[in-house]
mmCIF file with all atom_site columns, C-alpha atoms in Angstrom:
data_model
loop_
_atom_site.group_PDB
_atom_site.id
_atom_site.type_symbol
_atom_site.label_atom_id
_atom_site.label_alt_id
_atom_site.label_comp_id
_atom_site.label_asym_id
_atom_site.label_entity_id
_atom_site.label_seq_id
_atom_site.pdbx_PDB_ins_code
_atom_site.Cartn_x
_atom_site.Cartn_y
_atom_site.Cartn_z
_atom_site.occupancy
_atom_site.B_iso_or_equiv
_atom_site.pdbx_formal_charge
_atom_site.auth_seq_id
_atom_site.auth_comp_id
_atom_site.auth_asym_id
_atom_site.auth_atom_id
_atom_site.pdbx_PDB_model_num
ATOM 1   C CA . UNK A 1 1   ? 113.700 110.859 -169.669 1.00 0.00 ? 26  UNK A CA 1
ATOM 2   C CA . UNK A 1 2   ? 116.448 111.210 -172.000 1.00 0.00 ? 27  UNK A CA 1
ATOM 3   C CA . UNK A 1 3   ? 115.171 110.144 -175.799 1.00 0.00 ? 28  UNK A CA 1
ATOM 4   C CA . UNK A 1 4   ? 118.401 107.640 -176.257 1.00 0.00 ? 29  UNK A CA 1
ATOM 5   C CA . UNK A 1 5   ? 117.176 105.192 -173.376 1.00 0.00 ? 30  UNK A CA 1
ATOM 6   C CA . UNK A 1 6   ? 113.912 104.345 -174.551 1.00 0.00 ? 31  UNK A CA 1
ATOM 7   C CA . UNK A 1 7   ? 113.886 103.681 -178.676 1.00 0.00 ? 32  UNK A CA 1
ATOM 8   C CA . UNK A 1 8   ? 111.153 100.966 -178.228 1.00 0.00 ? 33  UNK A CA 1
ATOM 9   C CA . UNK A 1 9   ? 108.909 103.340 -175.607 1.00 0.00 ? 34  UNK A CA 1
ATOM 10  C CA . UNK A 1 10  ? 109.427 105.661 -178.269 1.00 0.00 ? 35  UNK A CA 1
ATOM 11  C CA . UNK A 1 11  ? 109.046 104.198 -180.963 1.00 0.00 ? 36  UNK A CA 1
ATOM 12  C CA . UNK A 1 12  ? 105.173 103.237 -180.040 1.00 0.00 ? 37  UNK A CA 1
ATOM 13  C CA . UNK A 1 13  ? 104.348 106.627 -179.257 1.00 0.00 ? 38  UNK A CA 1
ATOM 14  C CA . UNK A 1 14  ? 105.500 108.120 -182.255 1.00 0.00 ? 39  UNK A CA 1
ATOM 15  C CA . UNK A 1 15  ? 103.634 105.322 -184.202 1.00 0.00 ? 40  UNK A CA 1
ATOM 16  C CA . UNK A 1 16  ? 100.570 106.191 -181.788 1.00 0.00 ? 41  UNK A CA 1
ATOM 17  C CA . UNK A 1 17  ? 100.787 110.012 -183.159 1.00 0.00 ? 42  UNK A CA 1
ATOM 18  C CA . UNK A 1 18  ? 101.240 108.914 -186.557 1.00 0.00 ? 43  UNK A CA 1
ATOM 19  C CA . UNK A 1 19  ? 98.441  106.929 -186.631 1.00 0.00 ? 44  UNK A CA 1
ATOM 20  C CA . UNK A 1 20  ? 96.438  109.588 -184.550 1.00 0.00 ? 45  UNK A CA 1
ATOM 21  C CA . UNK A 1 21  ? 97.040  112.272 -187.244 1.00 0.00 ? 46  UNK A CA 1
ATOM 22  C CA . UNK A 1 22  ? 97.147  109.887 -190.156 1.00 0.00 ? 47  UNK A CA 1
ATOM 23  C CA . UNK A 1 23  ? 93.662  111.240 -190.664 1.00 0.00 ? 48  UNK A CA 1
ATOM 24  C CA . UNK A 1 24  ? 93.724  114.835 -190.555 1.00 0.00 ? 49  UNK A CA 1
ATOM 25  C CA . UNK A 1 25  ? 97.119  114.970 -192.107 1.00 0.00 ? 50  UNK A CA 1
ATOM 26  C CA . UNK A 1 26  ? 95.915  113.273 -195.312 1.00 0.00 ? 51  UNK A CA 1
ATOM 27  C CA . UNK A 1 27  ? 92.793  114.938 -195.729 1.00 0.00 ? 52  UNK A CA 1
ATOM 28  C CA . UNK A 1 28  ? 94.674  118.152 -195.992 1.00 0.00 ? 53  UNK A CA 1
ATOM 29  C CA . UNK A 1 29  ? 97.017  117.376 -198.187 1.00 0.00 ? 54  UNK A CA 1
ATOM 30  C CA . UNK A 1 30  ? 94.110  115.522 -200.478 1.00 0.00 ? 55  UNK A CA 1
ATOM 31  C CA . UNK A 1 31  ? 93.299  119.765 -201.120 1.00 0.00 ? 56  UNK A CA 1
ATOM 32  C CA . UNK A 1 32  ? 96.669  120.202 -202.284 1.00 0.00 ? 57  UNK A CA 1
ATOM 33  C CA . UNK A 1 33  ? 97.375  116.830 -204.003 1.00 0.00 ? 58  UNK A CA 1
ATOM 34  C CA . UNK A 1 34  ? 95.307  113.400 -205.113 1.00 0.00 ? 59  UNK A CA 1
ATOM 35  C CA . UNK A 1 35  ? 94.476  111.118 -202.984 1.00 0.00 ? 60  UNK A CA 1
ATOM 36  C CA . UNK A 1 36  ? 97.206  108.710 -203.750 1.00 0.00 ? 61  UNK A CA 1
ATOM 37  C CA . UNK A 1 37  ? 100.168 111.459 -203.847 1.00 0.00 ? 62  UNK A CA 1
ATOM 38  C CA . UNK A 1 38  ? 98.779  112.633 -200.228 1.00 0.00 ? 63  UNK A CA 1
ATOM 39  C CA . UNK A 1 39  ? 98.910  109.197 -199.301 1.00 0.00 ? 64  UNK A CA 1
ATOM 40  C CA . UNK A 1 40  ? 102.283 108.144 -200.672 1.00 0.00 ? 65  UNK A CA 1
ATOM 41  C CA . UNK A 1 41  ? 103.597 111.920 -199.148 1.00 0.00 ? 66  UNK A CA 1
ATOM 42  C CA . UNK A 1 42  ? 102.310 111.342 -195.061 1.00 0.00 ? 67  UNK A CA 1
ATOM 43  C CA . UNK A 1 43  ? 103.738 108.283 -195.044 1.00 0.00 ? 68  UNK A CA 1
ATOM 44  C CA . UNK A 1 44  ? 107.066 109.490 -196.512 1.00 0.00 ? 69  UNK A CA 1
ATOM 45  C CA . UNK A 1 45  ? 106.907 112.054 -193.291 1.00 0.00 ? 70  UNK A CA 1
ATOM 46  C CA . UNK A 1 46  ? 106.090 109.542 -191.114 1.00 0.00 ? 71  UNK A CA 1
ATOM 47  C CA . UNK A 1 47  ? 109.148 107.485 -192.181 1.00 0.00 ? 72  UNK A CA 1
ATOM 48  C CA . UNK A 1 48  ? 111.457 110.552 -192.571 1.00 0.00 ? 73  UNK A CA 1
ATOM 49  C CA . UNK A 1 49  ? 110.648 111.004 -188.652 1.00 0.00 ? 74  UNK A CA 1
ATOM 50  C CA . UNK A 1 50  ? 111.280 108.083 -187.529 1.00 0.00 ? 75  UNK A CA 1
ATOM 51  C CA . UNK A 1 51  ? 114.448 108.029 -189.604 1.00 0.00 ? 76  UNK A CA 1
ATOM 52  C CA . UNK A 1 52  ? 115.528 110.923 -187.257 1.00 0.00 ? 77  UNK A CA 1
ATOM 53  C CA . UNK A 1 53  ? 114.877 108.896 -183.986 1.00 0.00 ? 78  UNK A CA 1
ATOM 54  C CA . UNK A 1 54  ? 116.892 106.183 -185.493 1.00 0.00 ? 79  UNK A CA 1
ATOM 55  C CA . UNK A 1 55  ? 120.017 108.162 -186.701 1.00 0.00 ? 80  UNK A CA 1
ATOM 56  C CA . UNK A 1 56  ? 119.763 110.202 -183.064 1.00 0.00 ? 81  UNK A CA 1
ATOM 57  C CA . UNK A 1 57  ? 119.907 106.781 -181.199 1.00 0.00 ? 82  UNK A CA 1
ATOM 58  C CA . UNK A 1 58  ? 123.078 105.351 -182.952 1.00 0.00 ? 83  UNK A CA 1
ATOM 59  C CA . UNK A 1 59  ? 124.715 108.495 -183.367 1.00 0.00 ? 84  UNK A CA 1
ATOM 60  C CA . UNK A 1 60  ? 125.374 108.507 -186.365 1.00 0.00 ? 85  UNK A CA 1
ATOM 61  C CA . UNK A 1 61  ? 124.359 111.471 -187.944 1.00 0.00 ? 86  UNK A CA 1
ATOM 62  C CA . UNK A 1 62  ? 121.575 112.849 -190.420 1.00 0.00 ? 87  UNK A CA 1
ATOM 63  C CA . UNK A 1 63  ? 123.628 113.394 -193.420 1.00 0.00 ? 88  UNK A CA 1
ATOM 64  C CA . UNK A 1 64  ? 124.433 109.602 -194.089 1.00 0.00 ? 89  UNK A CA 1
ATOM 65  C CA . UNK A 1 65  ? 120.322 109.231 -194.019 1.00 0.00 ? 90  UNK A CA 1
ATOM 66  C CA . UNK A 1 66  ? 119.519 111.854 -196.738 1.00 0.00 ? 91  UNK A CA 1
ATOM 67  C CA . UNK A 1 67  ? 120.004 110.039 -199.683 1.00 0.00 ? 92  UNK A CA 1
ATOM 68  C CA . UNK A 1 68  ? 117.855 107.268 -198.656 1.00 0.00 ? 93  UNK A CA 1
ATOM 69  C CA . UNK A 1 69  ? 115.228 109.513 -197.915 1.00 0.00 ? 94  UNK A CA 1
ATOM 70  C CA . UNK A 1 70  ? 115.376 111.968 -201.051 1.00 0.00 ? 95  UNK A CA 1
ATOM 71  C CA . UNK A 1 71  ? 115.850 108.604 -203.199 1.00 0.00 ? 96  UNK A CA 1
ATOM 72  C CA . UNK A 1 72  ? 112.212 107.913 -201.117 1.00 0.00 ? 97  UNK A CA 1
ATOM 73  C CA . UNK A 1 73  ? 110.771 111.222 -201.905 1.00 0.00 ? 98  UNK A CA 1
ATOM 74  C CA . UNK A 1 74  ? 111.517 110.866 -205.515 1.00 0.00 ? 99  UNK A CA 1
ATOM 75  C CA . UNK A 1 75  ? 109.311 107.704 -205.514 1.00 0.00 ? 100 UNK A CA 1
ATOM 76  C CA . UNK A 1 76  ? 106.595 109.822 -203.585 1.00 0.00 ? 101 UNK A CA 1
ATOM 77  C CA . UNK A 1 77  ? 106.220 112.119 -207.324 1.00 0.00 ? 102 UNK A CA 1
ATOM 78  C CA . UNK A 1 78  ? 107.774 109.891 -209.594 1.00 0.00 ? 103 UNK A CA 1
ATOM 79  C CA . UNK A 1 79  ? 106.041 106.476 -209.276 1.00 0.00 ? 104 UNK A CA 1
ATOM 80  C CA . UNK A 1 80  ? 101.964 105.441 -209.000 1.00 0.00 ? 105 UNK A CA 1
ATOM 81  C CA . UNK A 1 81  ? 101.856 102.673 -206.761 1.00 0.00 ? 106 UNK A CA 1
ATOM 82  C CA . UNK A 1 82  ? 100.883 102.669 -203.152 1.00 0.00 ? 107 UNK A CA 1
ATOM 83  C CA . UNK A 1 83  ? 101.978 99.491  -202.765 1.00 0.00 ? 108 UNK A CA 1
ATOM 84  C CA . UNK A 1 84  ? 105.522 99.754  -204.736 1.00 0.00 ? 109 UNK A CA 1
ATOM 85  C CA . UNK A 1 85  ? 106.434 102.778 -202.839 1.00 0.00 ? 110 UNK A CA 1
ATOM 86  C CA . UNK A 1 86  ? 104.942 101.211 -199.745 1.00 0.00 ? 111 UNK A CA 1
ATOM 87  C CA . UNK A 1 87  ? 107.526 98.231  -199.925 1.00 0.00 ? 112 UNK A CA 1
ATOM 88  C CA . UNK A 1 88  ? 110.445 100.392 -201.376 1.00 0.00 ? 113 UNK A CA 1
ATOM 89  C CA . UNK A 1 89  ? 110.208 102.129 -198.531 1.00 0.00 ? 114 UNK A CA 1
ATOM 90  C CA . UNK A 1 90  ? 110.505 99.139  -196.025 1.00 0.00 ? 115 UNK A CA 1
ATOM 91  C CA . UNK A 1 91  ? 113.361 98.104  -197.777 1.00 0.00 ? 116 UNK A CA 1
ATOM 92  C CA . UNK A 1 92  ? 114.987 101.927 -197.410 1.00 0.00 ? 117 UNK A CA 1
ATOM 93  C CA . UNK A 1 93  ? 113.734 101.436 -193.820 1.00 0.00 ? 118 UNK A CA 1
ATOM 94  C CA . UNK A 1 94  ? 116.121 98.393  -193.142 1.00 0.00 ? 119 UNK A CA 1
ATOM 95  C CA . UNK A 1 95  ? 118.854 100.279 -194.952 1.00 0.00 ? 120 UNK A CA 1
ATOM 96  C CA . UNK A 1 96  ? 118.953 102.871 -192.597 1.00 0.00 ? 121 UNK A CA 1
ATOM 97  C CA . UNK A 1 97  ? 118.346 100.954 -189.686 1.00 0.00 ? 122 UNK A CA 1
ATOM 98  C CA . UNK A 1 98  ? 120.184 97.639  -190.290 1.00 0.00 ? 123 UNK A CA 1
ATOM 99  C CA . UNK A 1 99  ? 122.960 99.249  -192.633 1.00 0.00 ? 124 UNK A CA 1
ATOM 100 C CA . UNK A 1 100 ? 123.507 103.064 -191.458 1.00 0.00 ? 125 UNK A CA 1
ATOM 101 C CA . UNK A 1 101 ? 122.470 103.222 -188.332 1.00 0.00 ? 126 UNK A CA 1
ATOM 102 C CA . UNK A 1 102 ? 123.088 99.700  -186.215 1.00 0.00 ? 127 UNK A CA 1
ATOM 103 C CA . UNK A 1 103 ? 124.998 97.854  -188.329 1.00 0.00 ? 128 UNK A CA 1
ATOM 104 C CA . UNK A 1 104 ? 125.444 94.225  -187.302 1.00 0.00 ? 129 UNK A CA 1
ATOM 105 C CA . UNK A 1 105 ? 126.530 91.126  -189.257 1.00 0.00 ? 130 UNK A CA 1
ATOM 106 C CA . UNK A 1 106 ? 124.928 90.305  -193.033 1.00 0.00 ? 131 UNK A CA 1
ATOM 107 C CA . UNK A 1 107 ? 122.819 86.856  -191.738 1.00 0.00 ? 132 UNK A CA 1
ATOM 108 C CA . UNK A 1 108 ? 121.685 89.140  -188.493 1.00 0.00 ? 133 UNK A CA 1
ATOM 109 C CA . UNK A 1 109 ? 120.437 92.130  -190.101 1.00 0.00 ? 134 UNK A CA 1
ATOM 110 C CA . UNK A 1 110 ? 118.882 90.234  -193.019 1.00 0.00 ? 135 UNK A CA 1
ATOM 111 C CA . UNK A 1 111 ? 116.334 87.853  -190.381 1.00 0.00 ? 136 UNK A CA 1
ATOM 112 C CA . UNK A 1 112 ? 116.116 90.859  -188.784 1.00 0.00 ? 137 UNK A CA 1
ATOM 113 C CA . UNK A 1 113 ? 114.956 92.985  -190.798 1.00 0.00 ? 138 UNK A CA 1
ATOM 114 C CA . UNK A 1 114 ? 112.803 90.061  -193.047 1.00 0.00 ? 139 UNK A CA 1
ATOM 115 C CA . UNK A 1 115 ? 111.542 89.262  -189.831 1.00 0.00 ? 140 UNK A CA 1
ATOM 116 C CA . UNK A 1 116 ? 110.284 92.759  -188.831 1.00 0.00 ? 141 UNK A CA 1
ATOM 117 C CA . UNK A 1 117 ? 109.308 94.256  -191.748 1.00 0.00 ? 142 UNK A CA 1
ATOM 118 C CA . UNK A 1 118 ? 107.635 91.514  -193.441 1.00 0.00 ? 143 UNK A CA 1
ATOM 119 C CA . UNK A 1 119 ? 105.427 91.134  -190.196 1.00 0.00 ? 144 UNK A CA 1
ATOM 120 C CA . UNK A 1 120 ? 104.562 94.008  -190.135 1.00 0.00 ? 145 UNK A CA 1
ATOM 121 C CA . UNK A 1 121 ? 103.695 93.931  -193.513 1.00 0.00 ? 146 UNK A CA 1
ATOM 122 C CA . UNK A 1 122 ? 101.891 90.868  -193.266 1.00 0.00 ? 147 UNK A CA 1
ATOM 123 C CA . UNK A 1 123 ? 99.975  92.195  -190.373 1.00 0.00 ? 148 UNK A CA 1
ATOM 124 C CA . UNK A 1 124 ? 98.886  95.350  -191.894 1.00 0.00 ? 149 UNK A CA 1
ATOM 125 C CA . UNK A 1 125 ? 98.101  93.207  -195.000 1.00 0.00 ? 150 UNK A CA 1
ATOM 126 C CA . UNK A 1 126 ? 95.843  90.874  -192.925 1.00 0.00 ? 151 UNK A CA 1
ATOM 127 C CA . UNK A 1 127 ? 94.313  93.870  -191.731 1.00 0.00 ? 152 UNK A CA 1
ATOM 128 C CA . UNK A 1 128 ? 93.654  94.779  -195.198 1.00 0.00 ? 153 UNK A CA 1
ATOM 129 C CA . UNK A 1 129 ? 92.486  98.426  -194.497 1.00 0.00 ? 154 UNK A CA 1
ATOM 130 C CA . UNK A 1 130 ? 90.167  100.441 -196.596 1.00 0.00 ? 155 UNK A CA 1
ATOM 131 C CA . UNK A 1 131 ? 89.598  104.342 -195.238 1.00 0.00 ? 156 UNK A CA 1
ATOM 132 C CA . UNK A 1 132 ? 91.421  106.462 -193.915 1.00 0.00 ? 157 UNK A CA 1
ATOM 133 C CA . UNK A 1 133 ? 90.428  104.983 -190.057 1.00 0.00 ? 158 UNK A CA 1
ATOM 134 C CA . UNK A 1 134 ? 91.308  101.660 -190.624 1.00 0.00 ? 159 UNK A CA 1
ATOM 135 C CA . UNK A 1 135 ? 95.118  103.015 -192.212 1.00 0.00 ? 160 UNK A CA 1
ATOM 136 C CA . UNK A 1 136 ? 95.036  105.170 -189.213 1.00 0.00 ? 161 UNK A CA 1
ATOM 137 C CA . UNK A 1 137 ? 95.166  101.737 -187.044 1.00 0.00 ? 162 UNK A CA 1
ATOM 138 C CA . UNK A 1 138 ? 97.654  99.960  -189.410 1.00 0.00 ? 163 UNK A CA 1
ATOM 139 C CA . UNK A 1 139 ? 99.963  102.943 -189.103 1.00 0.00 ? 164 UNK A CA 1
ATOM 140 C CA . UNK A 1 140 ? 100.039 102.276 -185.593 1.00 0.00 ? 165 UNK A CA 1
ATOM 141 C CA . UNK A 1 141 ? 99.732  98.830  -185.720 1.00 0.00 ? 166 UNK A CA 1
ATOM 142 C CA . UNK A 1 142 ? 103.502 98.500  -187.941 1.00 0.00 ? 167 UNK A CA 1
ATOM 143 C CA . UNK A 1 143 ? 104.977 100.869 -185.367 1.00 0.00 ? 168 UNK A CA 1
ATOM 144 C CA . UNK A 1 144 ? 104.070 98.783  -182.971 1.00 0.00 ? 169 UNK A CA 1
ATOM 145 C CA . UNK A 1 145 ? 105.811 95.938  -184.815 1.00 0.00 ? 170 UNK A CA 1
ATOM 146 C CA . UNK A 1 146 ? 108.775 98.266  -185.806 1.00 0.00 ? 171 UNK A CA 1
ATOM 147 C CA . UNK A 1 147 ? 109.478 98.375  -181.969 1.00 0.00 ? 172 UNK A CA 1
ATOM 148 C CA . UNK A 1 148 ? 110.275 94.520  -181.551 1.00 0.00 ? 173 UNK A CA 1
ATOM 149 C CA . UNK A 1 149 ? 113.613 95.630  -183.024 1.00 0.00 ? 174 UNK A CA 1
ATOM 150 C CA . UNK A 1 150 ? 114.472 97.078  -179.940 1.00 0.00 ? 175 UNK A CA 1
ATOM 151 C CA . UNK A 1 151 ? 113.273 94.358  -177.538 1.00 0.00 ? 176 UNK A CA 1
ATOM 152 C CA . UNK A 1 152 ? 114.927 91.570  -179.790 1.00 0.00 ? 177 UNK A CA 1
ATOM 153 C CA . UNK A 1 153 ? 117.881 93.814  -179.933 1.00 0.00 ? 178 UNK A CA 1
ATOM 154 C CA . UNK A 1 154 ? 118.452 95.400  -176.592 1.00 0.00 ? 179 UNK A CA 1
ATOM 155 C CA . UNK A 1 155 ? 122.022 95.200  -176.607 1.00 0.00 ? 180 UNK A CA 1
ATOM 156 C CA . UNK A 1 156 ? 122.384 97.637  -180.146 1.00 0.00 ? 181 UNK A CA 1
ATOM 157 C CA . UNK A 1 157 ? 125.971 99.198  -179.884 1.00 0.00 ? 182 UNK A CA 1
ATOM 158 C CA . UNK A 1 158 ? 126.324 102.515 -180.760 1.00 0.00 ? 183 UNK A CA 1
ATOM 159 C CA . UNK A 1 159 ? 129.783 104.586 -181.547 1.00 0.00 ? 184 UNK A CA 1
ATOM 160 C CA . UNK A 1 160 ? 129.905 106.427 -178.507 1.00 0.00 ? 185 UNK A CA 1
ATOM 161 C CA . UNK A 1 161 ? 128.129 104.393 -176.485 1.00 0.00 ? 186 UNK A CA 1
ATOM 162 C CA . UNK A 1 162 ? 128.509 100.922 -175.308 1.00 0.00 ? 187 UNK A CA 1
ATOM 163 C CA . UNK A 1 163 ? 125.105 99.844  -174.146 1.00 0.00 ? 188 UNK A CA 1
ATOM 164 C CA . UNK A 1 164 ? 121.877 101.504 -174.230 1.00 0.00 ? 189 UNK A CA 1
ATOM 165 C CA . UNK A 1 165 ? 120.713 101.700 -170.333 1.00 0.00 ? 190 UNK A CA 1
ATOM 166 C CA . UNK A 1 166 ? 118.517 99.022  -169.019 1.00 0.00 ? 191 UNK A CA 1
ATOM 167 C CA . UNK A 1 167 ? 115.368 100.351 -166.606 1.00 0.00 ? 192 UNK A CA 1
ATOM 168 C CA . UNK A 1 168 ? 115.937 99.866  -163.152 1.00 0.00 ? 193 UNK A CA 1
ATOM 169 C CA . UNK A 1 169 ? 113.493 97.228  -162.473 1.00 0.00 ? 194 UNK A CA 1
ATOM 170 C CA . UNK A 1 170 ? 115.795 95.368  -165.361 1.00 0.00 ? 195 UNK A CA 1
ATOM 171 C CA . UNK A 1 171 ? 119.032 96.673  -163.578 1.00 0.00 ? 196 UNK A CA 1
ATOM 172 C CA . UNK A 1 172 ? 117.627 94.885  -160.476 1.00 0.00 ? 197 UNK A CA 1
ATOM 173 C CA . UNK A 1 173 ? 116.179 91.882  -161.933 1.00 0.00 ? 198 UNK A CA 1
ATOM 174 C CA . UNK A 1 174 ? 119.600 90.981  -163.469 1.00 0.00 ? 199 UNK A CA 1
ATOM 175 C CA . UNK A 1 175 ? 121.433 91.880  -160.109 1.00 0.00 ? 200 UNK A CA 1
ATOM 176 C CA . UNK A 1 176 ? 118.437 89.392  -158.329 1.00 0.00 ? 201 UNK A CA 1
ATOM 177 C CA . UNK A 1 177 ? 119.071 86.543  -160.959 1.00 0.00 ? 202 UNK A CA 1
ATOM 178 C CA . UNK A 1 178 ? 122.955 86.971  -160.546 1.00 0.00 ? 203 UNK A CA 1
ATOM 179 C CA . UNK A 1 179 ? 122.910 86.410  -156.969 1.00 0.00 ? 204 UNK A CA 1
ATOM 180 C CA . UNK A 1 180 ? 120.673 83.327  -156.797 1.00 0.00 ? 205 UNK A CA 1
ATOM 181 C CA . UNK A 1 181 ? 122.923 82.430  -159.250 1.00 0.00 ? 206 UNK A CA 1
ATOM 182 C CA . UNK A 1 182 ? 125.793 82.694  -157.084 1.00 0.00 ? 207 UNK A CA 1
ATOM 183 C CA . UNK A 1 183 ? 124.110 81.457  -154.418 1.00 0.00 ? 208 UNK A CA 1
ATOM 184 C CA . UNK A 1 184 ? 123.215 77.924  -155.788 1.00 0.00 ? 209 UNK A CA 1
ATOM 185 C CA . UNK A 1 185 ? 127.131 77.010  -156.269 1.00 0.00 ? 210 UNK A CA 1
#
């Protein structure tokens, strides 16, 4: 299974490890660092990660992500809030992804990305967790959301490719709904 196929497969199993080592990963670095700069730090790694998948998918290479993210990891040191560097980094999240990566008209990407983020966002907020297992499932739990980009926008154009390959069963179902199609005239 080639990586490019799949981003929303993906994309739920990475959040699924994040969310699995959420735990362990910020308990260790709570030895090296407080609480909230271990915090604010995983979740900068978890982003920078996905940030990879994302610029490997559209081909568009790491270098035009790195400011974004070292403008990110600055925050990580520089600032105290959780929750400031928590939505600074959604918004450098639909940068990359809306404005670097699969760029798309203004009025798209903006619902888009309002759409996506802010759900997820609102759903982690509903969730309203409070130790380090309940973050664990609200990491997960905005991955999860992070993949309906890819379902609401299966057709994402990349430079060197044209179309990200449907599954067979959708390559089939298409070819199924085409000929009954045909077939009715």
């Amino acid at each position: 299974m080639k990586i490019t196929k799949r981003p929303t497969l993906v994309t739920i199993i990475y959040g699924l490890m994040c969310g699995i080592s959420f735990l362990p990963i910020v308990t260790a670095m709570s030895y090296l660092f407080h609480w909230p700069l271990a915090f604010r730090l995983t979740m900068w790694l978890y982003l920078a990660g996905y940030l990879v998948f994302l610029t490997r998918w559209s081909k568009v290479g790491l270098r035009s992500s790195l400011f974004p993210l070292l403008l990110l990891l600055i925050l990580v040191f520089w600032g105290n809030s959780n929750t400031a560097f928590l939505v600074i980094g959604l918004g450098i999240l639909g940068w990359i992804r809306s404005g670097i990566c699969f760029q798309r008209g203004l009025l798209k990407t903006l619902v888009a990305e309002l759409v996506i983020c802010l759900g997820g966002t609102a759903l982690v907020a509903c969730f309203t967790p409070h130790s380090l297992v309940t973050w664990s499932l609200a990491v997960w739990m905005f991955f999860l959301v992070q993949s309906l980009y890819f379902v609401f926008f299966s057709h994402i154009h990349s430079p060197d490719e044209d179309r990200l390959e449907l599954d067979p069963f959708e390559q089939a179902k298409s070819q199924a709904e085409s000929i009954l199609a045909d077939s009715s005239l």
